XYZ file of C-alpha atoms in Angstrom:
683
model
C 61.739 81.302 105.154
C 64.669 83.541 105.933
C 66.605 82.677 109.077
C 65.497 85.053 111.853
C 69.019 85.141 113.301
C 70.202 87.031 110.207
C 67.058 89.094 109.633
C 67.499 92.862 109.372
C 65.115 93.565 112.249
C 67.123 91.228 114.512
C 70.368 92.980 113.606
C 68.816 96.413 114.263
C 67.459 95.328 117.663
C 70.813 93.843 118.745
C 72.626 96.941 117.458
C 70.383 99.209 119.534
C 70.921 96.897 122.512
C 74.692 97.231 122.028
C 74.373 101.040 121.944
C 72.313 100.927 125.169
C 74.923 98.687 126.825
C 77.929 100.809 125.841
C 76.049 103.958 126.888
C 75.150 102.315 130.206
C 78.786 101.283 130.714
C 79.988 104.842 130.139
C 77.271 106.237 132.421
C 78.302 103.829 135.183
C 81.971 104.828 134.889
C 81.086 108.543 134.962
C 78.815 108.027 137.977
C 81.679 106.281 139.798
C 83.955 109.217 139.029
C 81.377 111.845 140.012
C 80.472 110.077 143.276
C 84.152 109.348 144.024
C 83.285 105.686 144.428
C 86.120 103.375 145.475
C 85.406 99.835 144.304
C 87.901 98.550 146.837
C 85.382 99.378 149.612
C 83.188 96.493 148.431
C 85.540 93.912 149.955
C 86.308 95.926 153.125
C 84.584 94.910 156.372
C 84.521 98.252 158.227
C 85.185 101.953 157.823
C 88.669 101.821 159.427
C 89.956 99.553 156.665
C 88.706 101.840 153.926
C 90.429 104.350 151.737
C 87.887 106.935 152.907
C 89.276 106.707 156.462
C 92.837 106.969 155.109
C 91.898 110.074 153.094
C 90.271 111.745 156.136
C 93.347 111.006 158.253
C 95.664 112.279 155.524
C 93.795 115.612 155.358
C 94.683 116.171 159.026
C 98.100 114.572 159.516
C 99.733 115.852 156.293
C 99.069 119.591 157.041
C 100.164 119.131 160.660
C 103.409 117.456 159.578
C 104.160 120.257 157.104
C 103.341 122.985 159.617
C 105.618 121.716 162.413
C 108.276 120.238 160.173
C 108.700 122.812 157.394
C 106.741 126.053 157.657
C 106.463 126.486 161.520
C 105.463 130.154 161.352
C 105.203 133.144 159.012
C 108.329 134.697 160.512
C 110.239 131.477 160.021
C 109.210 131.384 156.359
C 110.117 135.021 155.681
C 113.518 134.491 157.256
C 114.308 132.249 154.304
C 114.971 129.166 156.351
C 112.265 127.173 154.546
C 113.970 127.587 151.171
C 115.848 124.411 150.338
C 119.186 124.319 148.572
C 117.496 122.704 145.598
C 114.984 125.562 145.292
C 117.797 128.150 145.546
C 119.839 126.306 142.872
C 116.781 126.242 140.613
C 116.233 130.015 140.995
C 119.893 130.810 140.352
C 120.097 128.320 137.470
C 117.103 129.821 135.661
C 118.469 133.336 136.014
C 121.944 132.252 134.899
C 120.505 130.705 131.747
C 118.720 133.995 131.106
C 122.051 135.826 131.587
C 123.919 133.376 129.364
C 121.711 134.172 126.373
C 121.691 137.934 126.975
C 124.029 140.619 125.618
C 125.732 140.818 129.028
C 127.383 137.429 128.570
C 130.848 137.728 126.978
C 132.161 134.680 125.155
C 135.670 136.102 125.196
C 135.812 136.014 128.991
C 136.327 132.973 131.173
C 133.460 131.246 132.928
C 134.687 132.593 136.264
C 134.601 136.197 135.006
C 131.137 135.724 133.539
C 129.924 134.249 136.850
C 131.225 137.348 138.681
C 129.400 139.623 136.213
C 126.238 137.539 136.683
C 126.377 137.810 140.474
C 126.846 141.575 140.281
C 124.031 142.172 137.774
C 121.500 139.571 138.973
C 121.821 139.870 142.774
C 118.581 141.838 143.034
C 116.782 139.439 140.713
C 117.897 136.488 142.824
C 116.612 138.140 146.014
C 113.339 139.066 144.266
C 112.767 135.480 143.126
C 113.529 134.196 146.646
C 111.049 136.680 148.099
C 108.372 135.557 145.655
C 109.026 131.957 146.607
C 108.749 132.790 150.310
C 105.439 134.636 149.766
C 104.103 131.569 147.998
C 105.126 129.466 150.999
C 103.341 131.901 153.327
C 100.177 131.463 151.268
C 100.571 127.700 151.515
C 101.103 128.045 155.309
C 97.773 129.813 155.774
C 96.017 127.439 153.371
C 97.071 124.528 155.563
C 95.754 126.329 158.653
C 92.410 126.848 156.884
C 92.277 123.171 155.989
C 92.769 122.213 159.643
C 90.086 124.594 160.868
C 87.572 123.047 158.445
C 87.746 119.712 160.302
C 85.171 119.819 163.101
C 84.982 116.167 164.124
C 88.708 115.621 164.717
C 90.788 117.082 167.569
C 94.523 117.425 167.108
C 97.690 118.626 168.760
C 101.029 119.108 166.957
C 104.223 120.661 168.269
C 107.900 120.897 167.346
C 108.961 122.211 170.750
C 108.480 125.851 169.729
C 105.301 126.129 167.693
C 102.031 124.501 168.676
C 99.020 123.820 166.454
C 95.892 122.619 168.208
C 92.097 122.975 168.023
C 91.500 122.017 171.657
C 92.971 122.445 175.109
C 94.462 118.962 175.019
C 98.277 118.720 174.985
C 98.863 115.327 176.619
C 98.679 112.020 174.817
C 96.714 110.514 177.724
C 93.934 112.928 176.925
C 93.762 111.591 173.343
C 93.959 107.972 174.492
C 90.605 108.417 176.209
C 88.959 108.286 172.757
C 88.147 105.026 170.996
C 89.942 106.086 167.833
C 93.234 108.003 167.915
C 96.738 108.265 166.432
C 99.914 109.204 168.300
C 103.228 109.982 166.627
C 106.191 110.761 168.918
C 109.643 109.572 169.884
C 110.068 107.136 166.995
C 106.752 105.487 167.861
C 103.381 105.305 166.157
C 100.308 104.256 168.076
C 97.095 103.777 166.100
C 93.817 102.584 167.608
C 91.754 100.579 166.734
C 93.873 97.793 165.249
C 91.788 97.791 162.010
C 93.009 101.322 161.312
C 96.629 100.267 161.719
C 96.078 97.381 159.305
C 94.632 99.744 156.697
C 96.572 99.109 153.454
C 96.441 102.838 152.699
C 98.194 103.582 156.013
C 101.395 104.574 154.203
C 99.529 107.404 152.411
C 99.857 109.652 155.459
C 102.595 108.064 157.622
C 105.356 108.897 155.147
C 104.782 112.578 155.937
C 105.356 111.867 159.650
C 108.576 109.942 158.973
C 110.243 113.189 157.834
C 109.739 114.841 161.246
C 112.297 115.105 164.055
C 111.292 112.302 166.446
C 113.023 114.004 169.397
C 111.031 117.251 169.279
C 108.045 116.773 166.968
C 104.796 115.171 168.140
C 101.354 114.770 166.562
C 98.256 113.633 168.444
C 94.944 113.051 166.643
C 91.636 111.769 168.018
C 88.263 111.164 166.313
C 84.984 112.088 167.974
C 82.302 109.421 168.076
C 79.540 111.442 166.336
C 81.980 112.285 163.564
C 82.996 108.641 163.163
C 79.359 107.547 163.172
C 78.530 110.031 160.406
C 81.529 109.006 158.308
C 80.739 105.320 158.837
C 77.204 105.839 157.592
C 78.482 107.732 154.544
C 80.978 104.951 153.870
C 78.291 102.257 154.097
C 76.080 104.270 151.749
C 78.950 104.639 149.273
C 79.702 100.945 149.602
C 76.124 100.110 148.592
C 76.404 102.525 145.672
C 79.712 100.896 144.671
C 78.117 97.441 144.659
C 75.182 98.675 142.591
C 77.399 100.486 140.079
C 79.750 97.518 139.814
C 76.837 95.161 139.122
C 75.447 97.572 136.527
C 78.887 97.866 134.962
C 79.306 94.094 134.721
C 75.799 93.616 133.259
C 76.309 96.352 130.663
C 79.763 95.069 129.707
C 78.493 91.487 129.402
C 75.536 92.651 127.299
C 77.802 94.704 125.048
C 80.274 91.834 124.593
C 77.504 89.334 123.749
C 75.783 91.713 121.337
C 79.098 92.521 119.644
C 79.911 88.818 119.276
C 76.522 88.305 117.599
C 76.967 91.330 115.322
C 80.495 90.258 114.366
C 79.155 86.829 113.364
C 76.084 87.933 111.372
C 77.145 91.309 109.993
C 77.357 91.211 106.203
C 75.733 87.748 105.947
C 72.189 86.652 105.154
C 72.505 83.197 106.739
C 75.068 80.936 108.384
C 75.593 79.208 105.021
C 76.169 82.489 103.216
C 79.865 82.769 102.349
C 79.630 86.159 100.655
C 80.026 89.421 102.585
C 77.346 91.895 101.501
C 78.475 95.529 101.603
C 76.228 98.596 101.620
C 76.610 102.303 100.879
C 78.275 103.044 104.223
C 80.944 100.424 103.527
C 82.137 102.464 100.532
C 83.817 104.845 102.992
C 87.562 104.193 102.958
C 88.733 102.297 106.045
C 91.478 104.755 106.994
C 88.963 107.620 106.880
C 86.636 105.396 108.891
C 89.255 104.945 111.618
C 90.021 108.688 111.658
C 86.314 109.492 112.096
C 85.952 106.956 114.942
C 89.031 108.331 116.754
C 87.894 111.932 116.154
C 84.379 111.245 117.451
C 85.748 109.518 120.554
C 88.245 112.330 121.226
C 85.578 114.977 120.659
C 83.236 113.153 123.042
C 85.886 112.962 125.769
C 86.831 116.632 125.330
C 83.208 117.802 125.458
C 82.421 115.630 128.469
C 85.390 116.982 130.415
C 85.356 120.626 129.383
C 81.928 121.593 128.012
C 78.883 119.365 128.423
C 79.619 117.495 131.637
C 75.954 117.562 132.685
C 74.631 116.687 129.207
C 76.849 113.734 128.392
C 73.914 111.377 127.718
C 72.689 113.613 124.866
C 76.102 113.292 123.219
C 76.930 109.696 124.053
C 74.048 107.973 122.230
C 74.454 109.590 118.753
C 78.260 109.611 118.838
C 78.536 106.008 119.994
C 75.876 104.899 117.479
C 77.849 106.392 114.594
C 81.143 105.040 115.942
C 79.680 101.549 116.365
C 78.305 101.569 112.802
C 81.736 102.531 111.496
C 83.402 99.806 113.582
C 80.966 97.219 112.193
C 81.845 98.443 108.694
C 85.506 97.757 109.497
C 84.556 94.282 110.707
C 82.810 93.644 107.368
C 85.973 94.562 105.507
C 88.022 92.317 107.807
C 85.682 89.411 106.975
C 85.834 90.370 103.288
C 89.658 90.593 103.469
C 89.599 94.160 102.153
C 90.675 96.016 105.310
C 93.923 97.224 103.717
C 92.818 97.292 100.088
C 89.831 99.522 100.848
C 91.896 102.403 102.221
C 92.469 105.754 100.559
C 96.245 105.496 101.012
C 96.298 102.044 99.389
C 94.173 103.227 96.462
C 96.390 106.288 95.899
C 99.587 104.244 95.941
C 97.941 101.577 93.777
C 96.926 104.127 91.132
C 100.386 105.676 91.170
C 101.964 102.223 90.876
C 99.603 101.130 88.082
C 100.150 104.404 86.216
C 103.908 104.022 86.366
C 103.626 100.308 85.550
C 101.335 101.061 82.609
C 103.837 103.570 81.263
C 106.663 101.056 81.589
C 104.522 98.275 80.104
C 103.119 100.078 77.096
C 104.315 103.680 77.105
C 106.807 105.187 74.731
C 110.534 105.028 75.398
C 110.701 108.820 75.614
C 108.187 108.945 78.472
C 110.039 106.168 80.285
C 113.326 108.042 80.002
C 111.701 111.217 81.361
C 110.189 109.258 84.262
C 113.534 107.667 85.059
C 115.392 110.986 84.912
C 112.829 112.710 87.162
C 111.722 109.775 89.299
C 115.059 108.191 90.202
C 116.454 111.233 92.105
C 113.107 111.570 93.901
C 113.186 107.895 94.925
C 116.825 108.189 96.032
C 116.047 111.273 98.119
C 112.975 109.615 99.646
C 114.915 106.423 100.463
C 118.210 108.054 101.466
C 118.552 105.939 104.605
C 118.126 102.716 102.622
C 120.220 103.844 99.649
C 121.999 100.459 99.243
C 118.613 98.739 98.946
C 117.519 101.274 96.307
C 120.708 100.683 94.317
C 120.167 96.925 94.622
C 116.603 97.175 93.308
C 117.736 99.319 90.367
C 120.535 96.859 89.568
C 118.081 93.939 89.751
C 115.648 95.735 87.428
C 118.416 96.558 84.943
C 119.740 92.963 85.017
C 116.213 91.656 84.371
C 115.872 93.884 81.306
C 119.316 92.843 80.015
C 118.345 89.166 80.348
C 115.136 89.835 78.404
C 117.101 91.554 75.644
C 119.599 88.683 75.428
C 116.726 86.165 75.300
C 115.177 88.050 72.370
C 118.551 88.278 70.670
C 119.108 84.510 70.922
C 115.575 83.837 69.639
C 116.040 86.079 66.603
C 119.322 84.299 65.860
C 117.558 80.902 65.808
C 114.745 82.208 63.586
C 117.318 83.728 61.245
C 118.974 80.321 60.939
C 115.669 78.833 59.714
C 114.028 77.511 62.877
C 110.551 78.865 62.232
C 109.073 76.744 65.032
C 111.060 78.590 67.711
C 109.082 80.982 69.931
C 110.464 83.704 72.184
C 108.722 83.408 75.556
C 108.906 86.387 77.944
C 106.842 86.801 81.118
C 105.011 89.988 82.040
C 104.466 93.078 79.937
C 106.620 95.897 78.651
C 108.405 96.833 75.468
C 110.591 93.721 75.414
C 107.543 91.470 75.896
C 105.709 93.342 73.136
C 108.761 93.066 70.894
C 108.974 89.313 71.543
C 105.258 88.949 70.767
C 105.670 90.888 67.512
C 108.635 88.718 66.489
C 106.577 85.593 67.259
C 103.750 86.986 65.107
C 106.183 87.643 62.262
C 107.530 84.101 62.662
C 103.996 82.668 62.599
C 103.190 84.689 59.496
C 106.394 83.605 57.818
C 105.742 79.972 58.742
C 102.193 80.202 57.370
C 103.534 81.775 54.204
C 106.109 78.992 53.783
C 103.493 76.320 54.508
C 101.125 77.975 52.052
C 103.817 78.113 49.398
C 104.671 74.455 49.951
C 100.992 73.547 49.775
C 100.596 75.665 46.640
C 103.511 73.885 44.972
C 102.030 70.529 45.955
C 98.638 71.543 44.589
C 100.204 72.713 41.361
C 101.958 69.386 40.974
C 98.746 67.495 41.743
C 96.795 69.799 39.423
C 99.151 69.127 36.552
C 99.089 65.390 37.312
C 95.300 65.255 37.669
C 94.596 67.497 34.665
C 97.012 65.493 32.571
C 95.385 62.250 33.650
C 91.773 63.464 33.319
C 92.316 65.114 29.913
C 94.635 62.437 28.527
C 92.087 59.654 29.082
C 89.320 61.027 26.753
C 91.931 62.499 24.410
C 93.636 59.104 24.033
C 90.261 57.535 23.308
C 89.536 60.185 20.657
C 92.893 59.604 18.920
C 92.402 55.847 19.026
C 88.903 55.939 17.550
C 89.965 58.458 14.849
C 92.672 56.011 13.760
C 90.082 53.223 13.721
C 87.730 55.342 11.571
C 90.444 55.755 9.005
C 90.611 52.041 8.319
C 87.027 50.966 9.145
C 84.554 50.457 6.255
C 81.716 48.858 8.196
C 78.933 51.514 8.591
C 77.764 50.036 11.876
C 81.249 50.140 13.347
C 81.743 53.653 12.026
C 78.520 54.816 13.728
C 79.629 53.150 16.969
C 83.040 54.844 16.796
C 81.448 58.220 16.117
C 79.172 57.786 19.149
C 82.206 57.042 21.352
C 84.029 60.046 19.897
C 81.020 62.236 20.692
C 80.989 61.048 24.345
C 84.712 61.516 24.814
C 84.711 64.952 23.195
C 81.848 66.071 25.456
C 83.715 64.662 28.453
C 86.790 66.603 27.416
C 84.733 69.780 26.926
C 83.131 69.309 30.363
C 86.533 68.970 32.024
C 87.843 72.019 30.176
C 84.798 74.137 31.165
C 85.019 73.085 34.825
C 88.726 73.850 34.919
C 88.151 77.278 33.360
C 85.282 78.051 35.785
C 87.342 76.953 38.796
C 90.202 79.178 37.669
C 87.894 82.182 37.265
C 86.142 81.589 40.613
C 89.347 81.171 42.588
C 90.915 84.260 40.992
C 87.909 86.398 41.996
C 87.580 87.873 38.507
C 83.942 86.868 38.095
C 81.428 89.775 38.304
C 79.199 89.642 41.414
C 75.769 91.320 41.684
C 74.606 91.199 45.341
C 70.818 91.260 45.773
C 68.100 89.993 48.093
C 67.528 86.270 47.522
C 64.738 84.135 49.001
C 66.899 81.126 49.784
C 63.949 78.768 50.532
C 62.279 79.575 47.195
C 65.593 79.055 45.399
C 66.058 75.610 46.958
C 62.440 74.603 46.345
C 62.690 75.655 42.701
C 65.973 73.790 42.264
C 64.565 70.588 43.761
C 61.601 70.889 41.409
C 63.784 71.327 38.314
C 65.793 68.222 39.264
C 62.739 66.086 39.855
C 63.680 63.600 37.080
C 67.188 63.124 38.448
C 65.796 62.684 41.940
C 63.397 60.000 40.775
C 66.161 58.273 38.812
C 68.441 58.226 41.870
C 65.616 57.188 44.218
C 66.846 59.821 46.715
C 64.403 61.245 49.242
C 65.015 65.009 49.731
C 63.910 66.528 53.078
C 63.841 70.342 53.194
C 63.511 72.094 56.608
C 63.298 75.884 56.977
C 61.970 78.563 59.369
C 58.282 79.509 59.359
C 59.133 83.135 58.537
C 60.697 84.058 55.222
C 64.457 84.440 55.277
C 66.520 86.356 52.753
C 70.242 86.359 52.057
C 72.629 88.824 50.444
C 74.003 86.967 47.403
C 74.339 86.825 43.617
C 71.430 84.660 42.403
C 73.275 83.068 39.469
C 76.471 82.328 41.394
C 74.529 81.031 44.401
C 72.499 78.683 42.188
C 75.699 77.505 40.469
C 77.123 76.642 43.917
C 73.946 74.817 44.992
C 73.805 73.054 41.597
C 77.350 71.766 42.141
C 76.314 70.425 45.546
C 73.231 68.727 44.006
C 75.480 67.248 41.310
C 77.865 66.004 43.995
C 74.923 64.395 45.835
C 73.617 62.659 42.694
C 77.069 61.273 41.915
C 78.196 60.127 45.355
C 75.086 59.697 47.561
C 73.884 56.234 48.549
C 70.959 55.324 46.239
C 67.522 55.219 47.855
C 68.775 57.170 50.908
C 67.600 60.428 52.414
C 69.120 63.848 51.717
C 68.524 66.531 54.333
C 68.622 70.238 53.485
C 68.270 72.523 56.537
C 67.898 76.314 56.410
C 68.716 77.936 59.790
C 68.459 81.564 60.912
C 71.577 82.485 62.956
C 70.492 86.115 63.573
C 73.173 87.838 61.460
C 73.592 85.091 58.862
C 71.764 82.165 57.272
C 73.199 78.641 57.262
C 72.176 76.090 54.604
C 73.284 72.530 55.393
C 73.297 69.598 52.911
C 73.567 66.136 54.505
C 73.727 62.800 52.711
C 75.082 59.257 53.169
C 78.012 58.551 50.855
C 77.831 55.541 48.566
C 81.598 55.165 48.872
C 83.826 54.887 51.873
C 85.070 58.377 52.796
C 88.659 57.495 53.522
C 90.032 61.028 53.175
C 89.703 64.170 55.335
C 87.365 67.114 54.794
C 90.317 69.349 53.828
C 91.417 66.909 51.130
C 87.872 66.770 49.726
C 88.062 70.526 49.126
C 91.165 70.171 46.960
C 90.781 70.283 43.170
C 90.362 67.029 41.261
C 89.663 65.157 44.492
C 86.855 62.675 44.748
C 85.437 60.906 47.773
C 86.826 57.602 46.486
C 90.501 57.213 45.809
C 89.813 54.686 43.053
C 88.636 57.560 40.792
C 86.128 55.361 38.987
C 83.416 58.065 38.867
C 82.873 60.420 35.997
C 83.114 63.629 38.047
C 85.848 66.178 37.530
C 86.600 66.597 41.214
C 86.157 70.373 40.896
C 82.579 70.683 42.188
C 83.312 71.414 45.873
C 86.256 73.651 45.009
C 84.109 75.675 42.602
C 81.282 75.904 45.140
C 83.665 77.167 47.835
C 85.177 79.801 45.533
C 81.761 81.004 44.360
C 80.480 81.338 47.943
C 83.628 83.150 49.066
C 83.356 85.850 46.387
C 79.780 86.478 47.654
C 81.226 87.256 51.115
C 79.976 83.953 52.482
C 81.633 80.902 54.009
C 81.711 77.306 52.836
C 82.812 74.232 54.764
C 82.396 70.466 54.712
C 82.390 67.847 57.484
C 82.868 64.095 57.336
C 81.508 61.836 60.075
C 81.934 58.209 59.007
C 79.833 57.890 55.857
C 77.863 61.064 56.638
C 78.845 63.975 54.417
C 77.826 67.527 55.306
C 78.300 70.705 53.232
C 77.450 74.036 54.905
C 76.928 77.425 53.277
C 76.931 80.589 55.421
C 75.568 83.776 53.810
C 74.879 87.262 55.236
C 71.269 87.741 56.248
C 69.166 90.351 54.451
C 66.963 92.142 57.027
C 63.213 91.590 56.646
C 61.231 94.679 55.683
């Protein structure tokens, strides 16, 4: 039974769980942002230590500090006193740059003269820009006043000695000290009550604004009403509870997503823990670089739509987008496990095809194409690698040196072959024209060596043929001459009849040798006419065994014929095929162990038929199968038999001219002769 941990349904369920977890994580983060939740409030004991209290205080103290320290009043702003030297330099610098690139700027004049021209021509523009800046500050002045008026639960008093900003009749610090929560900034001192508010780590958010004021003239008093503080405390406690809930949800979702991803990373692409192969599907055919681009694009599109378009519909977009992105990420993980992350990229495949195309041209293409590629490609490579030009030159020099070494290696090899060392081989690694040239030279050397070996063998065979023919013909011929001389002087009729009988035997022996030699010569030369027809090989063998029944009985051999149940036909010349088989039968009768078995097997090898003759030799087979195929060779080196030694050679030649194959095997005393003939299709 398939392991449930790697079952498809399990993977789908965990995948959906991962999508739910990542969606829940995103929803939690968005809810925190929408509700302006500060996670830091979880560890804070009371409202005065919170960032919320610091933000409320900042919204009061920062406008007050700017009003009494910088803006003061509308008249003060319009007088230009609020413009800083930096702002004036920025206005004048921008206008001077505009002047510098205009037709009014004269390069032939000095910088001092150009500055004078600039001041004359751009004085109105400078004043206009300053006025615009002052109007913007007036708008900011009234915006700050509106911000202060919006605060109903906080009373304040701020003064710089001339201007006063207050929302109550209080102007003494003792009046503010009557409240439980207040802040006093005057005369280099800061008094903040209660102590928890002073220990607020966000205290510096608003106090740095106060530090810019004039401590001798500027004062700021702020007090918080109890109902207002009670309301804000309740809101803070509510937000704190929301923060805890959202944080817990966030942690649960993140933990669930991490665990589900760990599981998916382990089982993705496998069918069991023992499965070592990574199984890819249709989606995994997408190139990894395109995969990454799609994931980044989907994520960017999701963020853009959430922020700018579908802020209230983010859940409808999150689930499908994150599902697709997660599937693509899992596909990347499969390729990482399969070690094809880089290889299965579109860029890699493009460069690989370009490299293989160029390599193929240099390995097997014509010299003309290579020259064209070098002429066109080298400048392109140099231009593309201009900043690493020395490396490019080094690579070209290395490539050229490698080719020169290959050429010299071939040259040295040819020199050795020319001097007669036909056993020398030129070994070159890789491909290319030089490697192909070396292979061709090796082939020529092999052919030349085979030709020399064949010529040597032919000369040896000729010598043996002459020796064997001379020996085999001289023996009966000598006997004939001897007995003719005896007949000349013999008068005894009985002796004469005996001599004539011997002469008859020797003359027939001589005729038999001469006929075999003539037939072997004709068969090996291929000059015999061949008439290919459909032959029933089993019927031919059965008929032959029947015709030789007397010889079989005389030799006491037991012939065993095995053949397929269906009829098999061969393409052969009937007469020549029978002559070959007859030679093999003759060989068996002469050399087989008497009273032994002879096996003849007919086998169908689909496209050809094999006929195998197996017998036990009566003599020790002390020579190889190749030597047995030579002319005038017999299985026994003593040459005491009456055979000519041409039977196997004739059989081989006759089979060859019928487009068949003939071979022999020797295994101890077991002799096997095998005939292979083309099969004639059954009708």
